CSV table of C-alpha atoms and ligand atoms in Angstrom, one decimal:
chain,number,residue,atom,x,y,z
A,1,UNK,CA,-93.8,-93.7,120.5
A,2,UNK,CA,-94.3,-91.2,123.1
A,3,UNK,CA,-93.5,-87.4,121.6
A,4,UNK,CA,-90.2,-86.0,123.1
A,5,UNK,CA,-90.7,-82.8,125.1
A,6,UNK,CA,-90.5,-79.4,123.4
A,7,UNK,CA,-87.7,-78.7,125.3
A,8,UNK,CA,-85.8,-81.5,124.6
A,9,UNK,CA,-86.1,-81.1,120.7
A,10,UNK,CA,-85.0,-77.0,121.4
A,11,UNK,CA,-82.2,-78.3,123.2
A,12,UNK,CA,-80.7,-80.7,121.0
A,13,UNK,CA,-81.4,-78.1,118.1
A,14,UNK,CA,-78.8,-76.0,120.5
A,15,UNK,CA,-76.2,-78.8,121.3
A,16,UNK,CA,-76.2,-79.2,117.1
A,17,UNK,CA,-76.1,-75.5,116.8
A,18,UNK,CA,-72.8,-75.1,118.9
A,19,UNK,CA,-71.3,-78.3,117.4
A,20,UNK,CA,-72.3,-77.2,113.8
A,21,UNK,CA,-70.7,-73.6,114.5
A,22,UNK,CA,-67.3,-75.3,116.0
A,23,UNK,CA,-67.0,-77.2,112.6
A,24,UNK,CA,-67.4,-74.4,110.6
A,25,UNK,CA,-65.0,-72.2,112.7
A,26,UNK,CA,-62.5,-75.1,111.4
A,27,UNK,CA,-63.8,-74.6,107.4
A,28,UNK,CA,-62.5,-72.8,105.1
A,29,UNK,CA,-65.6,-70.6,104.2
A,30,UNK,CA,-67.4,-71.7,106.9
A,31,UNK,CA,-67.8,-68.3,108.5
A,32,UNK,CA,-69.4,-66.9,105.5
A,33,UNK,CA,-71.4,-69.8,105.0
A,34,UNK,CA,-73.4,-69.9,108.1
A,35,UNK,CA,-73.7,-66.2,107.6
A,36,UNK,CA,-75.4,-66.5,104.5
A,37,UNK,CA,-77.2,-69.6,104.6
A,38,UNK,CA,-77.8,-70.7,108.3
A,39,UNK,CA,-78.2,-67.3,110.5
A,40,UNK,CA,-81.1,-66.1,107.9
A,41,UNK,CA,-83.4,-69.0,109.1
A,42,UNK,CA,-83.1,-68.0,113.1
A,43,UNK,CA,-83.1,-64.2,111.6
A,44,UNK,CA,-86.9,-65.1,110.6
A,45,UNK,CA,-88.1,-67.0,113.4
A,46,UNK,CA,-87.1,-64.4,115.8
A,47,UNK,CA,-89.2,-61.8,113.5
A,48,UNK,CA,-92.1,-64.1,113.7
A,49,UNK,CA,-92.1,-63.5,117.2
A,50,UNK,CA,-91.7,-60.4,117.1
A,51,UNK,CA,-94.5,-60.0,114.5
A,52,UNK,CA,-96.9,-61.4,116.9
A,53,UNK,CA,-95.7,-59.5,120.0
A,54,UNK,CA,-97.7,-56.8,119.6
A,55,UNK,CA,-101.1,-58.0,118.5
A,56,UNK,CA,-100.6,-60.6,121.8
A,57,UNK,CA,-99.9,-57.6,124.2
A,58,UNK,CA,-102.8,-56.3,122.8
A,59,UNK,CA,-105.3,-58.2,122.8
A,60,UNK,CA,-104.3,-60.4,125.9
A,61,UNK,CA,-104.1,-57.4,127.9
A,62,UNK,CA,-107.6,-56.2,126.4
A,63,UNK,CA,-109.3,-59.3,127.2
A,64,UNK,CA,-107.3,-59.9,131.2
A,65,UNK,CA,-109.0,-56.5,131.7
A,66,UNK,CA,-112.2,-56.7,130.9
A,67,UNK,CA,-112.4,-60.0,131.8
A,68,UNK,CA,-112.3,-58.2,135.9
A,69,UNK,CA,-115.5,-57.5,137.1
A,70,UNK,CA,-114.6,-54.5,139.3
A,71,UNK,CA,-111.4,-52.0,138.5
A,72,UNK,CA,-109.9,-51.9,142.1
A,73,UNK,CA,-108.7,-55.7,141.3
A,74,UNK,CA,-106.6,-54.3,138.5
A,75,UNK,CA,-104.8,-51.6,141.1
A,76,UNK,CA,-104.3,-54.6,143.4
A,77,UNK,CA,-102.9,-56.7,141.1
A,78,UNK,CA,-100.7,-53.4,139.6
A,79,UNK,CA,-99.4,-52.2,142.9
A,80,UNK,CA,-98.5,-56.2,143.7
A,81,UNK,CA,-96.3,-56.7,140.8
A,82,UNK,CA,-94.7,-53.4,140.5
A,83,UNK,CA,-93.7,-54.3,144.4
A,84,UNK,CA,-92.6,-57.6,143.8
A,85,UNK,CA,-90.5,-56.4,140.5
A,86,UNK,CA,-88.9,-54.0,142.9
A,87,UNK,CA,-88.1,-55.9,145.2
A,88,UNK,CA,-86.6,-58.7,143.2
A,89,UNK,CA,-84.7,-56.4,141.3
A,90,UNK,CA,-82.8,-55.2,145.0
A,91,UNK,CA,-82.1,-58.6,145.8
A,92,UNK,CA,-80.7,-59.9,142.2
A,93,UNK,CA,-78.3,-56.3,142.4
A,94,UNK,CA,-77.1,-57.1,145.8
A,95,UNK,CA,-76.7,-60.5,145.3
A,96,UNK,CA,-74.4,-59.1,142.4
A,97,UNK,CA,-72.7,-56.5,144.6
A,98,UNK,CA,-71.4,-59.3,147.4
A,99,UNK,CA,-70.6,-61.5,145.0
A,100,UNK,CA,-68.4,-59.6,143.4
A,101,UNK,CA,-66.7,-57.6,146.2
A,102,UNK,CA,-66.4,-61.2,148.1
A,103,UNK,CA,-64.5,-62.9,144.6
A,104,UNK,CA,-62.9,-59.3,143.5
A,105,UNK,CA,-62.7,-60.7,139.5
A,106,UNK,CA,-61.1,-57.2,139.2
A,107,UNK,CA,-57.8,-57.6,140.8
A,108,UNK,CA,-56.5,-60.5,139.1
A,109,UNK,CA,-56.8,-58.8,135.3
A,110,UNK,CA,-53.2,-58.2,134.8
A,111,UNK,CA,-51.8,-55.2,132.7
A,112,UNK,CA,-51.1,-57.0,129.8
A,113,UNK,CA,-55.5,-58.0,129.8
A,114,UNK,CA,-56.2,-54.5,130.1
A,115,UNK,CA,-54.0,-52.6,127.6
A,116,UNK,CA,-54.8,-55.7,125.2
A,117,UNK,CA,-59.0,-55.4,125.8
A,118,UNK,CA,-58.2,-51.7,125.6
A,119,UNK,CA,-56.6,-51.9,122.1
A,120,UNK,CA,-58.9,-54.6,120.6
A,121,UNK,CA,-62.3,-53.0,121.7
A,122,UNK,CA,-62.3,-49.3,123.1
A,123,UNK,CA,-62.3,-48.1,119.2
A,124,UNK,CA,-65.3,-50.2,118.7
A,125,UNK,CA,-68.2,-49.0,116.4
A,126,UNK,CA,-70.3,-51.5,119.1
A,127,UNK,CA,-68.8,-49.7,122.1
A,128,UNK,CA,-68.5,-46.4,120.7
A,129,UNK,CA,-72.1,-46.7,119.5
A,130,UNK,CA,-73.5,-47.9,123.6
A,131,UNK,CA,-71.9,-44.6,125.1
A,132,UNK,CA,-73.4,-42.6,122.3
A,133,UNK,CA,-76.9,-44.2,123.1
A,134,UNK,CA,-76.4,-43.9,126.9
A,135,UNK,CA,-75.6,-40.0,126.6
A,136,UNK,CA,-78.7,-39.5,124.6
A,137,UNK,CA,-80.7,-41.4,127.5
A,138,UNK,CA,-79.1,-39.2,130.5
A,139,UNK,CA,-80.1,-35.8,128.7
A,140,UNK,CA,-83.6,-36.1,129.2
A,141,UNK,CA,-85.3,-35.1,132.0
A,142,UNK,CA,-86.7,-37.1,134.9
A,143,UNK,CA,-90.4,-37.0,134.0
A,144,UNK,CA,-89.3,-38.1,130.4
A,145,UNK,CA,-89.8,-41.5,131.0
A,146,UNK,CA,-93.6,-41.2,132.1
A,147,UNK,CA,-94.1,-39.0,128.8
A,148,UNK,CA,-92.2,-41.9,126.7
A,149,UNK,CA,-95.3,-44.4,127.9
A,150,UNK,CA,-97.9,-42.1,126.7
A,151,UNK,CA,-98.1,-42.1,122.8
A,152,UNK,CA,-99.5,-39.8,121.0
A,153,UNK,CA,-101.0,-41.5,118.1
A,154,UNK,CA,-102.3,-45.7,118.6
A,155,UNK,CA,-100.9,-46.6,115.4
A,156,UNK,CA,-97.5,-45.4,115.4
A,157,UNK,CA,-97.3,-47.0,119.0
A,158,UNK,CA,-98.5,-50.5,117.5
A,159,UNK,CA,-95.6,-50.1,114.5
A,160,UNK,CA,-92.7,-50.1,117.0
A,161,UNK,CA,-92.0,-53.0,118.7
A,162,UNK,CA,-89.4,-50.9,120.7
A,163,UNK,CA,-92.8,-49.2,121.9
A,164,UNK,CA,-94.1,-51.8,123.7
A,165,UNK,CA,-94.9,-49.5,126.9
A,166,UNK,CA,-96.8,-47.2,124.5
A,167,UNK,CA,-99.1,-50.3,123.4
A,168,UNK,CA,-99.2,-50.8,127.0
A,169,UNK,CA,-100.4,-47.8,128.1
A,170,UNK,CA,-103.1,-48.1,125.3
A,171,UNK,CA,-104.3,-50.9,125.7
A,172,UNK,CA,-104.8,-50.6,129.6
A,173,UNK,CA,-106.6,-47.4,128.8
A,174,UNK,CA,-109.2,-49.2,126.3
A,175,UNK,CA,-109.9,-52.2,128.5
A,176,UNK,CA,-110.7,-50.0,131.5
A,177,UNK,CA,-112.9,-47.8,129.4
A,178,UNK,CA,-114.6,-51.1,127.9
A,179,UNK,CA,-115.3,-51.9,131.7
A,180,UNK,CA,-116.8,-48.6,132.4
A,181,UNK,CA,-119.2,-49.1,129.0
A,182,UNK,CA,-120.8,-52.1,131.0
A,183,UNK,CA,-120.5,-55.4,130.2
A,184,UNK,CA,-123.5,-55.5,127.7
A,185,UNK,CA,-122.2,-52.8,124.8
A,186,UNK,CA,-118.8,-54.0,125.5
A,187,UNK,CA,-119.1,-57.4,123.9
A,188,UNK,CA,-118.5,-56.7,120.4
A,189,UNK,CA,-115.3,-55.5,120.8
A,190,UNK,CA,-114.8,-58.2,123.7
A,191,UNK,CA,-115.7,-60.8,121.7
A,192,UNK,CA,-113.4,-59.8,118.8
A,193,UNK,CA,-110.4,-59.4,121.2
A,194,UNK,CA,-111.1,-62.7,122.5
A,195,UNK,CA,-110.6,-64.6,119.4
A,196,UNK,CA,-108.0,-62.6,118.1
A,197,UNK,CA,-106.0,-63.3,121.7
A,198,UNK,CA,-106.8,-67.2,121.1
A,199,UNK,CA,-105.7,-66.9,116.8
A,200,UNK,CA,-102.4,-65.2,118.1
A,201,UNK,CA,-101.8,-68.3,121.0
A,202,UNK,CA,-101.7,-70.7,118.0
A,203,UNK,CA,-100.0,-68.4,116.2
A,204,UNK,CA,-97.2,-68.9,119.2
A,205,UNK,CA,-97.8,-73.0,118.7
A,206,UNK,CA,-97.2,-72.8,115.0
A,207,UNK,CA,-94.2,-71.0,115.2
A,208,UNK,CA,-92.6,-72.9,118.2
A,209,UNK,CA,-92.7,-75.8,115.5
A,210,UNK,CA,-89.8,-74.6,113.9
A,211,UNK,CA,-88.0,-74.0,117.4
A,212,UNK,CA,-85.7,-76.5,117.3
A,213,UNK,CA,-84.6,-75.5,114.2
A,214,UNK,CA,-83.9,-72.0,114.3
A,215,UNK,CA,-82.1,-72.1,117.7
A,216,UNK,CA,-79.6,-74.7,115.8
A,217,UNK,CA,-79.3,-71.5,113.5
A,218,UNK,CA,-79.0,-68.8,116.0
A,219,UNK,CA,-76.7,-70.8,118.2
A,220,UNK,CA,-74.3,-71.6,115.2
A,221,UNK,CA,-74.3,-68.1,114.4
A,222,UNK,CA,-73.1,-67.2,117.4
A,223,UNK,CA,-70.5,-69.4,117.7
A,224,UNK,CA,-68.8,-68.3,114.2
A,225,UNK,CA,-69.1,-64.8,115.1
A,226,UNK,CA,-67.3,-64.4,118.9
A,227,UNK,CA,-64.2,-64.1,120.1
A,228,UNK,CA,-60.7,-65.4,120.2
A,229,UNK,CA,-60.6,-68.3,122.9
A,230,UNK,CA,-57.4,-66.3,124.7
A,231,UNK,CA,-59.5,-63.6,125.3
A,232,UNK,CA,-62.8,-65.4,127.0
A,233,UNK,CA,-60.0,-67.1,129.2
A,234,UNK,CA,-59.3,-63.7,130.3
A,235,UNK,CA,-62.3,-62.8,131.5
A,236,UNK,CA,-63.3,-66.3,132.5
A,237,UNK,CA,-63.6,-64.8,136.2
A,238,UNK,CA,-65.7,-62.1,136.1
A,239,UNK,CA,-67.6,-64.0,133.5
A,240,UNK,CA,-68.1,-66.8,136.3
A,241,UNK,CA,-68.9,-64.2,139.1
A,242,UNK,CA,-72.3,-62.9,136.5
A,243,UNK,CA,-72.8,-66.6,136.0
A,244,UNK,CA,-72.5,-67.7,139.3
A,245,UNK,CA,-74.9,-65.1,140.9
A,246,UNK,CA,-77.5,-65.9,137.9
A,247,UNK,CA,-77.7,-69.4,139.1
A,248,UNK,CA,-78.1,-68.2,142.5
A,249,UNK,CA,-81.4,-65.7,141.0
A,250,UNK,CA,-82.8,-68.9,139.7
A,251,UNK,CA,-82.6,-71.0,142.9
A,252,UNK,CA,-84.0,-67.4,144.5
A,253,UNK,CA,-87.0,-67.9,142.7
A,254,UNK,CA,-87.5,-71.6,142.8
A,255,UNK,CA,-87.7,-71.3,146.7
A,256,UNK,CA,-90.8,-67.9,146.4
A,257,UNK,CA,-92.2,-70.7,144.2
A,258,UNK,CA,-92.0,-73.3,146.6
A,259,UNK,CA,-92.8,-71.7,149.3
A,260,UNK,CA,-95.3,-69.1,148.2
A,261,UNK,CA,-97.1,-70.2,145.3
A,262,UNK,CA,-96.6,-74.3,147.3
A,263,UNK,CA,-95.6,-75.3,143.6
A,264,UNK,CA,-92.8,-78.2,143.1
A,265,UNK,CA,-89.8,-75.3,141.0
A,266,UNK,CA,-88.6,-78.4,139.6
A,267,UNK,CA,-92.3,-78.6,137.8
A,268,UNK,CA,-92.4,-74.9,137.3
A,269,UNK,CA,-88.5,-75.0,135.6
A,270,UNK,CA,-89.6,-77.4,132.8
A,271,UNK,CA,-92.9,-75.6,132.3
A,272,UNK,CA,-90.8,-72.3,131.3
A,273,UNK,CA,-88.2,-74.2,129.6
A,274,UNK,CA,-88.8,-73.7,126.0
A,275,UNK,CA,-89.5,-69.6,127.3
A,276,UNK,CA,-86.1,-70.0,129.0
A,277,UNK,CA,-84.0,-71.6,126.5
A,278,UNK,CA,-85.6,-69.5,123.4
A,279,UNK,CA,-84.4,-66.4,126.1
A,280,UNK,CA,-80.8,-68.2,125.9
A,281,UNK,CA,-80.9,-68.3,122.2
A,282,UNK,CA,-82.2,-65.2,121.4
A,283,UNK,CA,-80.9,-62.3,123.5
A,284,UNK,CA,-84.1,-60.9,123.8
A,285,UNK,CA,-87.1,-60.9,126.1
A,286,UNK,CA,-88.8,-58.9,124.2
A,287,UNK,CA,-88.8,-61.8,121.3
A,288,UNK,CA,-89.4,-64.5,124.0
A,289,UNK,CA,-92.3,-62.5,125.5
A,290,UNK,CA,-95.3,-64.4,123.1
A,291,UNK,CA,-93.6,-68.0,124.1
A,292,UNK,CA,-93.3,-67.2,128.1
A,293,UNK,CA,-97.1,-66.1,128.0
A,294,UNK,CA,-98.5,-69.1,126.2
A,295,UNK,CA,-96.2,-71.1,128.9
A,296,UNK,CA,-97.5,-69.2,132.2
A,297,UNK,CA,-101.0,-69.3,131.2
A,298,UNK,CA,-101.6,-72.5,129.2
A,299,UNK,CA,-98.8,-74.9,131.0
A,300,UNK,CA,-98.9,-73.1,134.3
A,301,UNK,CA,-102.1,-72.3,134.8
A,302,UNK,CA,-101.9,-68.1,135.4
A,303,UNK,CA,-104.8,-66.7,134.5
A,304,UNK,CA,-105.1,-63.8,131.9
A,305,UNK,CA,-106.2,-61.2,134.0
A,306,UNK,CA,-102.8,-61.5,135.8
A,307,UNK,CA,-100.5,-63.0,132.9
A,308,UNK,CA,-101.8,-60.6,130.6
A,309,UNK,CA,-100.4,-57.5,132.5
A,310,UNK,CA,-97.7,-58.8,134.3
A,311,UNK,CA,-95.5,-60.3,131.4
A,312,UNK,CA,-95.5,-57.4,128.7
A,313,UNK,CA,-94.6,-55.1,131.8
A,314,UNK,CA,-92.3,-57.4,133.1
A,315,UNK,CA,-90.5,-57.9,129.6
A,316,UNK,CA,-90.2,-54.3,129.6
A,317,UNK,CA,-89.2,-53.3,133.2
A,318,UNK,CA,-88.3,-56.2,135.0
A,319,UNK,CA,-84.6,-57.9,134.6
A,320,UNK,CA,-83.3,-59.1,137.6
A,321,UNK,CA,-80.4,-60.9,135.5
A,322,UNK,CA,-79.7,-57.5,133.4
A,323,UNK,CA,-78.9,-55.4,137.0
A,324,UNK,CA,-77.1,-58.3,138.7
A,325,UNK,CA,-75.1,-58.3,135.5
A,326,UNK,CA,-74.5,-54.1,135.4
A,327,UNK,CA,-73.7,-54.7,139.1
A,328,UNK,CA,-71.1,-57.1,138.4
A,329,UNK,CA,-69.6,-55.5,135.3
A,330,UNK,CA,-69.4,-52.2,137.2
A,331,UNK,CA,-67.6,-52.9,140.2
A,332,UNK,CA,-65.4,-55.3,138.1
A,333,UNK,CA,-64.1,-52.4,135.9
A,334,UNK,CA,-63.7,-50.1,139.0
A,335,UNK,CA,-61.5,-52.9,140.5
A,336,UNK,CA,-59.4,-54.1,137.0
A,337,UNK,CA,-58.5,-50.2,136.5
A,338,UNK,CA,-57.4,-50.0,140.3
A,339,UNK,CA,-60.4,-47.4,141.2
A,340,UNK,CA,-61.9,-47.4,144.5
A,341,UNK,CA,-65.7,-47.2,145.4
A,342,UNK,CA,-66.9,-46.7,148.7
A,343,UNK,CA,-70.1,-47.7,150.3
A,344,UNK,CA,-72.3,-45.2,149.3
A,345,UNK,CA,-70.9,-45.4,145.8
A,346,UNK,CA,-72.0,-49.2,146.0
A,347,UNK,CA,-75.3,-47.8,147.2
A,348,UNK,CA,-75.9,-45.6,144.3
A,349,UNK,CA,-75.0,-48.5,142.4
A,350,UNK,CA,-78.2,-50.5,144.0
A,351,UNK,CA,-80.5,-47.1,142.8
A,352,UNK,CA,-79.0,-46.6,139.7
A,353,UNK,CA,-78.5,-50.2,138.3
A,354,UNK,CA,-82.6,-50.7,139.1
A,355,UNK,CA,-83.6,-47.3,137.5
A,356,UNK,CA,-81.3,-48.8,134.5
A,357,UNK,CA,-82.5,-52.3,134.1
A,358,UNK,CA,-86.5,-50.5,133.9
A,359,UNK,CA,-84.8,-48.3,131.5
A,360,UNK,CA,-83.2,-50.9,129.5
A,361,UNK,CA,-85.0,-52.3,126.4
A,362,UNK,CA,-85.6,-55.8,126.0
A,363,UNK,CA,-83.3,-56.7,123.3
A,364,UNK,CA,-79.5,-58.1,122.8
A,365,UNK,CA,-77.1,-56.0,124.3
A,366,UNK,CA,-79.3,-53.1,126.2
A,367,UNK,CA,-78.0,-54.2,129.3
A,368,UNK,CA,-75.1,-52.8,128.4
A,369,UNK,CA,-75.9,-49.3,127.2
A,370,UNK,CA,-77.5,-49.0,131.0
A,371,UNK,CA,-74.2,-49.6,132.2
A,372,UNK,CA,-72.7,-46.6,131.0
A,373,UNK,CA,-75.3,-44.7,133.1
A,374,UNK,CA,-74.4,-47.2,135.9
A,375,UNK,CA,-70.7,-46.3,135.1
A,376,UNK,CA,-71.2,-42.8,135.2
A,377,UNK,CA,-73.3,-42.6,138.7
A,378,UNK,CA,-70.1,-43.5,140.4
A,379,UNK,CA,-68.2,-40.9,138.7
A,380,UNK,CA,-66.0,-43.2,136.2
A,381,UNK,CA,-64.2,-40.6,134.0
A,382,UNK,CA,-65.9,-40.1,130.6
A,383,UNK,CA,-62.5,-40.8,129.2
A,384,UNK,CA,-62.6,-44.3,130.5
A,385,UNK,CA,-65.5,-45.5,129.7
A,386,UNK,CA,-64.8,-46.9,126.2
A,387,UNK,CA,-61.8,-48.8,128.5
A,388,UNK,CA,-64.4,-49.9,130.9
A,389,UNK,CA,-66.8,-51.1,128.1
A,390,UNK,CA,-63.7,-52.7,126.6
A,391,UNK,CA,-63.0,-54.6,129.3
A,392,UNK,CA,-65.8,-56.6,129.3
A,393,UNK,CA,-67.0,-56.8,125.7
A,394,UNK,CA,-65.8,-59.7,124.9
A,395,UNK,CA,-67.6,-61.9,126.7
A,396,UNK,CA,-70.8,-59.7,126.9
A,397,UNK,CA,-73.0,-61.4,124.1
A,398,UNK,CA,-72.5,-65.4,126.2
A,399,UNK,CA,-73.5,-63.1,129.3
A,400,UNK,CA,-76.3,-61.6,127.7
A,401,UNK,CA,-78.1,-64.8,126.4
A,402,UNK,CA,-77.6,-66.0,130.1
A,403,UNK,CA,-79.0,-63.0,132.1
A,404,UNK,CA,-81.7,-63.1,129.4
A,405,UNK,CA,-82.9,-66.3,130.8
A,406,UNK,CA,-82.9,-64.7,134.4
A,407,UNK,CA,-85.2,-61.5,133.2
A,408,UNK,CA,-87.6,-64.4,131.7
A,409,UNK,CA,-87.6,-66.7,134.6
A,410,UNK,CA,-88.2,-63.1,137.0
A,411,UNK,CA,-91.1,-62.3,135.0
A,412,UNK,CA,-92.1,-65.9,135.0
A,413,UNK,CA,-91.8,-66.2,138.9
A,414,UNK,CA,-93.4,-62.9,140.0
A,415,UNK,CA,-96.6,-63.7,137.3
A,416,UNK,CA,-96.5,-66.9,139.4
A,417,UNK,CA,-96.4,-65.1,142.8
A,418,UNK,CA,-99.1,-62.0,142.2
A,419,UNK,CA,-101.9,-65.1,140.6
A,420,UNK,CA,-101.6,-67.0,143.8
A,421,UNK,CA,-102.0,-63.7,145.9
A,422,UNK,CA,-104.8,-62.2,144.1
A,423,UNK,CA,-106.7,-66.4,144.0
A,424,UNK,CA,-105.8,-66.5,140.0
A,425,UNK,CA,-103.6,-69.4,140.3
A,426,UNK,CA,-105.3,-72.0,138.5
A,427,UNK,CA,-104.8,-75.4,137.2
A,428,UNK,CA,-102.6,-75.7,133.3
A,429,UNK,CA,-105.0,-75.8,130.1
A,430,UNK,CA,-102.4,-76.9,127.4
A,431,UNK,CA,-103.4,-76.5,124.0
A,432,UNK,CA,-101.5,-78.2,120.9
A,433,UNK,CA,-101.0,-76.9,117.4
A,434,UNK,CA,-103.4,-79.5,116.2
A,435,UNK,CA,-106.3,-79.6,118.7
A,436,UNK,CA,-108.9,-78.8,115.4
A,437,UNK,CA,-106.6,-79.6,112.8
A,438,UNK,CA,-109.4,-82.8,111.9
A,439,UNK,CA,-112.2,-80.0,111.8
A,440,UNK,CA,-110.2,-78.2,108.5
A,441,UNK,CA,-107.5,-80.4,107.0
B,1,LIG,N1,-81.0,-58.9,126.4
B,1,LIG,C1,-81.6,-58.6,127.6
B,1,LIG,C2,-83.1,-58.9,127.5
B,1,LIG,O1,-83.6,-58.8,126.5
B,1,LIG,C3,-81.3,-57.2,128.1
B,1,LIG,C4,-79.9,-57.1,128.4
B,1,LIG,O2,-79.5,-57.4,129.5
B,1,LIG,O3,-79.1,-56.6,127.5
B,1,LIG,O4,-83.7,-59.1,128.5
């Protein structure tokens, strides 16, 4: 019998995960249940990819480098993708901005929404705790972020998975320095990053067996922990303007796919799936980063002196479905609390919205601590920004696992785009789990 697909087994995993979690919404118990018995298991496969997140960045990015022969092809490929992030970045906010200034979600939130999201959510530990983490953000200076990506010690870099700019920097800095040894008394240490780079891709394979599975876990968990049903009708508008413009990000990229890269995006799509639909279920890009590297390289065909740089940084700095969203949410509160913004304002919204997605961290729910900054720019009162946050709370974690899928596809596409400009667009190598299995069972 022919195997099913990866992401078939990953999606059915999800379709039993929601139904599962709408059962136990019904049980008595059932809540407490899936919190103690089920959520555990998707808990653990997202920390096995984190665990290998690091060593990956690491060693890939180790290897793409001194795998160049000459250093000028790593500026070229560098200037290229920061560019293209940039640029994608503008295009997802302003999608965003018409979107929602066309559909104005904002003016149809009655009173009774408002003063009801208000009283639910604005005395929110969750809420509280995002303005809290945004205000520590804004008082730094504007150099802080460049002295943030230089760590000063390897090792405590490597033990922070929120540090993944740090491990970035590092590993950049010993790959170029490896080139400038000369190819000859670089090999050692070449050799060994090699093979740790190919021990960590089947690391990837040997935990994606257990996909299916923990997805049905994370999923259900989900579901048993959101909100009342009267409440997500609420906010089923603005909710549908974020989704609507996502969807319009992915067919964005599937036509620079088609028509740069000459690449069916129906082909490219089911390549990333599993990297997309683990983005869905996890919240995090961050987690999803090992997964959408094995997929662009080995089921794509990127090579890894392109992949190897332009994922990690794109995990990090790139989310064009984070800064639609903030563009969205912000406008929306504006308009729901009867505020006006004027076209600079929306301007500043453009700038600020992509300084915040760079700034955000690829985990669930940064995206929304950036909007406070977002919030702020435009001169929202302080005193109603735990309304503003409030507003749209409720429905931010379905949001999230959906603009999640958006940053992934982004970096996905761009990794796509700079390979076929720089000739590194090659032909997919898949490996399996089990490719020397026979050689040591
Ligand atoms: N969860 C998103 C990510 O990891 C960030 C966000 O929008 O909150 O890409």
């Amino acid at each position: 019998m022919k195997k099913l697909a990866l992401h078939w087994k990953i999606l059915i995993g999800m379709v039993f995960g929601i139904v599962f979690g709408f059962i136990m919404l019904q049980v008595d118990g059932g809540k407490g249940f899936v919190a103690d018995w089920i959520k555990p298991l998707g808990t653990i496969f997202v920390n096995l990819l984190k665990l290998i997140a690091i060593p990956l960045i690491l060693a890939s990015l180790i290897k793409g480098i001194s795998d160049l022969k000459d250093i000028s092809k790593f500026k070229n490929i560098g200037i290229r993708t920061i560019i293209t992030y940039v640029l994608t970045t503008v295009i997802a906010i302003s999608i965003g901005l018409v979107l929602v200034n066309v559909i104005q979600p904002g003016n149809g939130v009655s009173e009774e929404t408002i003063t009801k999201l208000t009283n639910t959510y604005s005395e929110n530990s969750s809420v509280q705790g995002k303005i809290a983490e945004a205000t520590k953000q804004v008082s730094s200076g504007p150099l802080q972020f460049l002295e943030d990506m230089v760590p000063d010690n390897a090792f405590k870099a490597m033990s922070n998975n929120g540090l993944m700019l740090q491990v970035i920097f590092f590993a950049i800095f010993l790959g170029i320095s490896m080139l400038l040894i000369g190819e000859k008394r670089a090999k050692p240490m070449k050799n060994l990053f090699d093979s740790l780079n190919d021990i960590v891709l089947k690391m990837v394979d040997l935990i994606m067996l257990s996909a299916p599975f923990a997805v049905f876990a994370l999923l259900a968990s989900v579901v048993v922990s959101s909100d009342d049903s009267d409440i997500l009708v609420a906010l089923l508008q603005y909710a549908g303007v974020v989704v609507f413009g996502l969807l319009l990000m992915i067919v964005f990229y599937s036509i620079l796919v088609a028509t740069i890269t000459k690449k069916n995006p129906f082909w490219f799509l089911k390549q990333i799936s599993p990297a997309q639909l683990l983005a869905f279920s996890t919240s995090s890009s961050a987690a999803t980063l090992p997964v959408t590297m094995e997929r662009v390289e080995e089921h794509i065909g990127v090579d890894k002196e392109v992949s190897s740089f332009v994922l990690p940084v794109g995990a990090t700095i790139n989310m064009d479905g984070t800064s639609l969203y903030q563009a969205v949410a912000a406008v929306f509160i504006f308009q729901a609390l009867g505020l006006d913004l004027t076209f600079g304002d929306q301007l500043t919204i453009v700038l600020t919205a992509l300084l915040a997605s760079i700034g955000s961290a690829a985990v669930p729910g940064a995206g929304m601590v950036m909007l406070v900054i977002v919030l702020e720019s435009v001169g929202l009162p302080p005193e109603l920004l735990p309304i503003g946050l409030a507003l749209i709370f409720a429905v931010d974690r379905p949001l999230d696992m959906c603009r999640t899928v958006v940053n992934v596809t982004g970096d996905a596409t761009v990794a796509m785009i700079v390979a076929k400009s720089v000739g590194k667009l090659g032909e997919p190598h898949v490996k399996e789990w089990d490719d020397n299995y026979d050689e040591v069972k």
